[in-house]
Coordinates of C-alpha atoms in Angstrom, one line a residue:
M1 CA 24.5 19.6 -80.9
P2 CA 24.1 23.2 -82.4
R3 CA 24.6 23.8 -86.1
L4 CA 26.6 26.7 -87.5
D5 CA 25.0 29.3 -89.7
L6 CA 28.0 30.7 -91.6
Q7 CA 27.7 34.2 -93.0
T8 CA 30.5 36.0 -94.9
V9 CA 31.1 39.6 -94.1
T10 CA 32.9 42.1 -96.2
D11 CA 31.7 45.4 -94.9
P12 CA 32.9 46.6 -91.5
A13 CA 29.9 48.8 -91.2
D14 CA 27.5 45.9 -91.6
D15 CA 24.6 46.5 -89.1
R16 CA 24.7 42.8 -88.0
L17 CA 28.1 43.5 -86.4
A18 CA 27.0 46.1 -83.9
D19 CA 28.0 43.8 -80.9
Y20 CA 31.6 43.9 -82.0
V21 CA 32.1 47.5 -83.1
S22 CA 34.7 49.7 -81.1
L23 CA 35.7 47.0 -78.6
T24 CA 38.6 49.2 -77.5
D25 CA 36.1 52.0 -76.3
V26 CA 35.8 51.0 -72.5
A27 CA 32.9 53.4 -71.9
L28 CA 30.9 52.0 -74.7
R29 CA 31.5 48.4 -73.7
S30 CA 30.7 49.0 -70.0
K31 CA 27.3 50.4 -71.0
H32 CA 26.6 48.2 -74.1
E33 CA 27.2 44.8 -72.6
P34 CA 25.1 44.7 -69.5
A35 CA 22.3 46.6 -71.3
K36 CA 22.0 43.9 -73.8
G37 CA 22.8 41.0 -71.4
L38 CA 26.0 40.1 -73.3
Y39 CA 29.6 39.6 -72.7
I40 CA 32.5 39.2 -75.2
A41 CA 34.5 36.0 -75.2
E42 CA 37.9 36.5 -76.9
S43 CA 40.0 33.6 -78.2
S44 CA 39.1 30.1 -79.2
T45 CA 40.2 28.8 -75.7
V46 CA 37.9 31.1 -73.8
L47 CA 35.1 30.5 -76.2
E48 CA 35.4 26.7 -75.8
R49 CA 35.3 27.0 -72.0
A50 CA 32.3 29.2 -72.2
L51 CA 30.5 26.7 -74.4
R52 CA 31.4 23.8 -72.2
A53 CA 30.1 25.8 -69.2
G54 CA 26.8 25.9 -71.0
H55 CA 26.8 29.6 -72.0
R56 CA 24.9 30.5 -75.2
P57 CA 26.5 32.5 -78.0
R58 CA 24.4 35.1 -79.7
S59 CA 27.0 35.1 -82.5
V60 CA 30.6 34.4 -83.3
L61 CA 33.0 36.5 -85.3
L62 CA 36.1 34.9 -86.8
A63 CA 38.5 34.6 -89.7
P64 CA 38.0 31.7 -92.2
R65 CA 41.0 29.7 -90.9
W66 CA 39.3 29.3 -87.5
V67 CA 36.1 27.8 -88.8
P68 CA 37.3 24.2 -88.4
D69 CA 38.3 24.9 -84.7
L70 CA 34.7 26.2 -84.1
E71 CA 33.2 23.1 -85.8
R72 CA 35.3 20.9 -83.6
M73 CA 34.1 22.7 -80.4
V74 CA 30.5 22.5 -81.4
A75 CA 30.8 18.8 -82.3
S76 CA 32.1 18.0 -78.8
L77 CA 29.0 19.6 -77.1
P78 CA 26.3 17.3 -75.8
S79 CA 23.2 17.0 -78.0
G80 CA 20.0 18.6 -76.5
D81 CA 16.4 17.8 -77.0
G82 CA 14.5 19.0 -80.1
E83 CA 15.8 21.0 -83.0
P84 CA 19.5 21.9 -82.9
E85 CA 19.9 25.6 -82.2
A86 CA 21.7 27.6 -84.9
I87 CA 24.7 29.6 -84.0
T88 CA 25.2 32.7 -86.2
V89 CA 28.9 32.7 -87.4
F90 CA 30.2 35.8 -89.1
V91 CA 33.2 35.0 -91.2
A92 CA 35.5 37.9 -92.3
D93 CA 39.1 38.3 -93.5
E94 CA 41.7 39.7 -91.1
P95 CA 41.6 43.3 -92.4
V96 CA 37.9 43.4 -92.1
L97 CA 38.0 42.0 -88.5
E98 CA 40.5 44.7 -87.4
A99 CA 38.3 47.4 -89.0
I100 CA 35.3 46.1 -87.1
T101 CA 36.9 45.7 -83.7
G102 CA 39.6 48.3 -83.7
F103 CA 42.5 45.9 -82.9
H104 CA 44.2 42.9 -84.5
V105 CA 42.2 39.8 -83.8
H106 CA 45.0 37.3 -83.4
R107 CA 43.5 34.9 -80.9
G108 CA 41.2 33.0 -83.1
A109 CA 37.7 34.3 -82.4
L110 CA 35.3 36.7 -80.8
A111 CA 31.9 35.7 -79.6
A112 CA 29.0 37.8 -78.3
M113 CA 27.6 35.6 -75.5
H114 CA 24.4 35.7 -73.6
R115 CA 25.1 36.5 -69.9
P116 CA 23.8 33.7 -67.6
P117 CA 21.6 34.7 -64.7
L118 CA 23.7 35.3 -61.5
P119 CA 22.9 32.8 -58.6
A120 CA 21.8 33.9 -55.1
V121 CA 24.5 34.3 -52.5
A122 CA 23.0 31.6 -50.3
D123 CA 23.0 29.1 -53.1
L124 CA 26.6 29.8 -53.9
L125 CA 27.7 29.4 -50.2
A126 CA 25.8 26.1 -49.7
G127 CA 28.4 23.4 -49.6
A128 CA 31.4 25.7 -50.1
R129 CA 34.3 25.8 -47.7
R130 CA 36.6 28.4 -49.3
V131 CA 35.2 31.6 -50.7
A132 CA 36.9 34.8 -52.0
V133 CA 35.4 38.2 -51.8
L134 CA 36.6 40.9 -54.2
E135 CA 35.9 44.4 -52.8
D136 CA 35.8 47.2 -55.3
I137 CA 38.7 45.9 -57.5
V138 CA 38.4 48.1 -60.4
D139 CA 41.2 46.7 -62.6
H140 CA 39.9 44.0 -64.9
T141 CA 43.3 42.4 -65.2
N142 CA 43.4 41.8 -61.4
V143 CA 39.9 40.5 -61.3
G144 CA 40.7 38.0 -64.1
A145 CA 44.0 37.0 -62.4
A146 CA 42.2 36.4 -59.1
F147 CA 39.6 34.1 -60.8
R148 CA 42.3 32.1 -62.5
S149 CA 44.0 31.6 -59.1
A150 CA 40.7 30.7 -57.5
A151 CA 40.1 28.1 -60.1
A152 CA 43.6 26.6 -59.8
L153 CA 43.8 26.6 -56.1
G154 CA 40.5 25.3 -55.0
V155 CA 38.4 28.2 -54.1
D156 CA 34.8 27.1 -54.3
A157 CA 33.1 30.4 -55.1
V158 CA 33.9 34.1 -55.6
L159 CA 31.7 37.0 -54.4
V160 CA 32.2 40.5 -55.9
T161 CA 30.9 43.7 -54.3
P162 CA 28.7 46.2 -56.2
R163 CA 31.6 48.5 -57.2
C164 CA 33.9 45.6 -58.3
A165 CA 34.8 45.4 -62.0
D166 CA 32.8 43.0 -64.1
P167 CA 34.3 39.5 -64.2
L168 CA 32.7 39.1 -67.6
Y169 CA 34.4 42.1 -69.1
R170 CA 36.5 41.1 -72.1
R171 CA 39.8 41.8 -70.4
S172 CA 38.8 39.9 -67.2
V173 CA 37.6 36.9 -69.2
R174 CA 40.8 36.9 -71.3
V175 CA 43.2 37.2 -68.4
S176 CA 41.4 34.5 -66.5
M177 CA 41.7 32.1 -69.5
G178 CA 38.0 31.5 -69.3
T179 CA 38.1 30.3 -65.6
V180 CA 35.4 32.9 -64.8
F181 CA 33.1 30.3 -66.4
Q182 CA 34.5 27.6 -64.2
V183 CA 34.3 29.2 -60.6
P184 CA 30.8 30.0 -59.5
W185 CA 30.4 33.6 -58.8
T186 CA 27.8 36.3 -58.0
R187 CA 27.5 39.9 -56.6
I188 CA 27.0 40.4 -52.9
D189 CA 25.0 43.4 -52.1
P190 CA 24.8 45.3 -49.8
W191 CA 28.4 45.4 -48.7
P192 CA 30.0 45.3 -46.2
D193 CA 26.7 44.4 -44.6
G194 CA 27.1 41.1 -46.5
V195 CA 29.7 40.0 -44.0
A196 CA 26.8 39.1 -41.7
T197 CA 25.4 36.9 -44.5
L198 CA 28.7 35.1 -44.7
R199 CA 28.7 34.6 -40.9
E200 CA 25.1 33.3 -40.9
A201 CA 26.2 30.8 -43.5
G202 CA 28.9 29.5 -41.1
F203 CA 31.9 31.4 -42.6
V204 CA 34.7 33.0 -40.8
S205 CA 35.6 36.1 -42.7
A206 CA 39.3 37.1 -43.0
A207 CA 40.2 40.6 -44.2
L208 CA 43.6 40.6 -45.9
A209 CA 44.9 43.9 -44.6
L210 CA 47.7 45.6 -42.7
S211 CA 46.6 46.2 -39.1
D212 CA 48.1 46.3 -35.7
D213 CA 45.9 43.4 -34.6
A214 CA 46.4 41.3 -37.7
I215 CA 47.5 37.7 -37.4
T216 CA 49.8 36.2 -40.0
L217 CA 48.7 34.0 -42.7
D218 CA 50.9 31.3 -41.1
E219 CA 48.8 31.5 -37.9
L220 CA 45.6 31.3 -39.8
V221 CA 46.8 28.2 -41.6
A222 CA 47.9 26.6 -38.3
D223 CA 44.3 26.6 -37.1
P224 CA 42.1 27.1 -40.1
P225 CA 38.3 27.5 -39.8
E226 CA 36.1 24.8 -41.5
C227 CA 34.6 27.6 -43.8
L228 CA 36.7 30.6 -44.7
A229 CA 35.8 33.7 -46.7
M230 CA 39.0 35.7 -47.7
V231 CA 38.2 39.3 -48.3
L232 CA 40.5 41.2 -50.7
G233 CA 40.5 44.9 -51.4
A234 CA 41.1 47.3 -54.2
E235 CA 44.4 48.3 -55.7
G236 CA 46.2 51.0 -53.7
H237 CA 43.8 51.7 -50.9
G238 CA 43.1 48.2 -49.9
L239 CA 40.0 47.2 -47.9
K240 CA 37.6 49.9 -46.5
P241 CA 38.0 50.4 -42.7
T242 CA 34.3 49.5 -42.3
T243 CA 35.0 46.2 -44.0
V244 CA 38.0 45.4 -41.9
A245 CA 35.9 46.2 -38.8
A246 CA 33.1 44.0 -39.9
C247 CA 35.2 40.9 -40.5
D248 CA 36.0 38.3 -37.9
L249 CA 39.8 38.3 -38.5
V250 CA 42.5 40.5 -40.1
V251 CA 45.3 38.6 -41.8
R252 CA 48.5 39.7 -43.3
I253 CA 51.1 37.9 -45.4
P254 CA 54.5 38.0 -43.8
M255 CA 57.0 39.8 -46.0
S256 CA 60.6 40.7 -46.1
G257 CA 62.9 43.0 -48.1
G258 CA 61.2 46.1 -46.9
V259 CA 58.1 45.3 -48.9
D260 CA 54.8 45.9 -47.0
S261 CA 52.2 44.6 -49.5
L262 CA 51.6 42.7 -52.8
N263 CA 49.5 43.4 -55.8
V264 CA 46.0 42.2 -55.0
A265 CA 46.1 39.4 -57.6
A266 CA 49.4 38.1 -56.2
A267 CA 48.2 38.3 -52.6
A268 CA 45.0 36.3 -53.7
A269 CA 47.2 33.6 -55.1
V270 CA 49.3 33.4 -52.1
A271 CA 46.2 33.2 -49.7
F272 CA 44.3 30.8 -51.9
W273 CA 47.3 28.4 -51.9
A274 CA 48.0 28.6 -48.2
T275 CA 44.4 28.0 -47.2
R276 CA 43.5 25.3 -49.7
V277 CA 41.6 22.3 -48.4
G278 CA 43.2 18.9 -48.9

């Protein structure tokens, strides 16, 4: 198992902490993380799920009271071959943590994690029966919530389009409760040309949208395809017309009370539950 290299930090301006500085600056994080091949795991629960998924930490930043929790997590990991890898752990008191990150770190730990390489779309589709496609969803909270529903309701894989928010952004990871490490995912590019890739892999693509020729979710469930890809669109505008036209089916969720649509994360949960296998 890895060993912990504990290093006490007292100066928020310590150069070793560059990965954690100004985490509330969205523009900085969106450029900084992909450029270095990193993402930030926030909270001990998320960190534990990342470690169990085989993700490698570049470093961990936490308060002294959380060190025993980290020691427990590391002790439960399988032992690898050769010399155990050292995990750099920066330990700082709460005021120093807040000065470093720009917010109160009350969820146990932060970790700068190495991003794993994304799998090929074909590899992700092989053996899958239920797939979700997230088209241009820019709200990180909705992306994280969709992943949590996918993990809970039996979706085998998630594909995200080129303009979709990063599932490994700190807020997405946190809202998903770390399930972004549990559900296999990758980017599908180009899009919507990627619908043809889904079709070639044996998937029926269902666009969740309001359309005159849409069938209800109940009708889809009454005669479900063996392999189904559910395509969900961005907040507000929904799916692009070109995407709706490219898909095999258009599906709507029946509603009442004068409501015509749901938040995309809520719609995803309803669709995933209704179309679950077994």
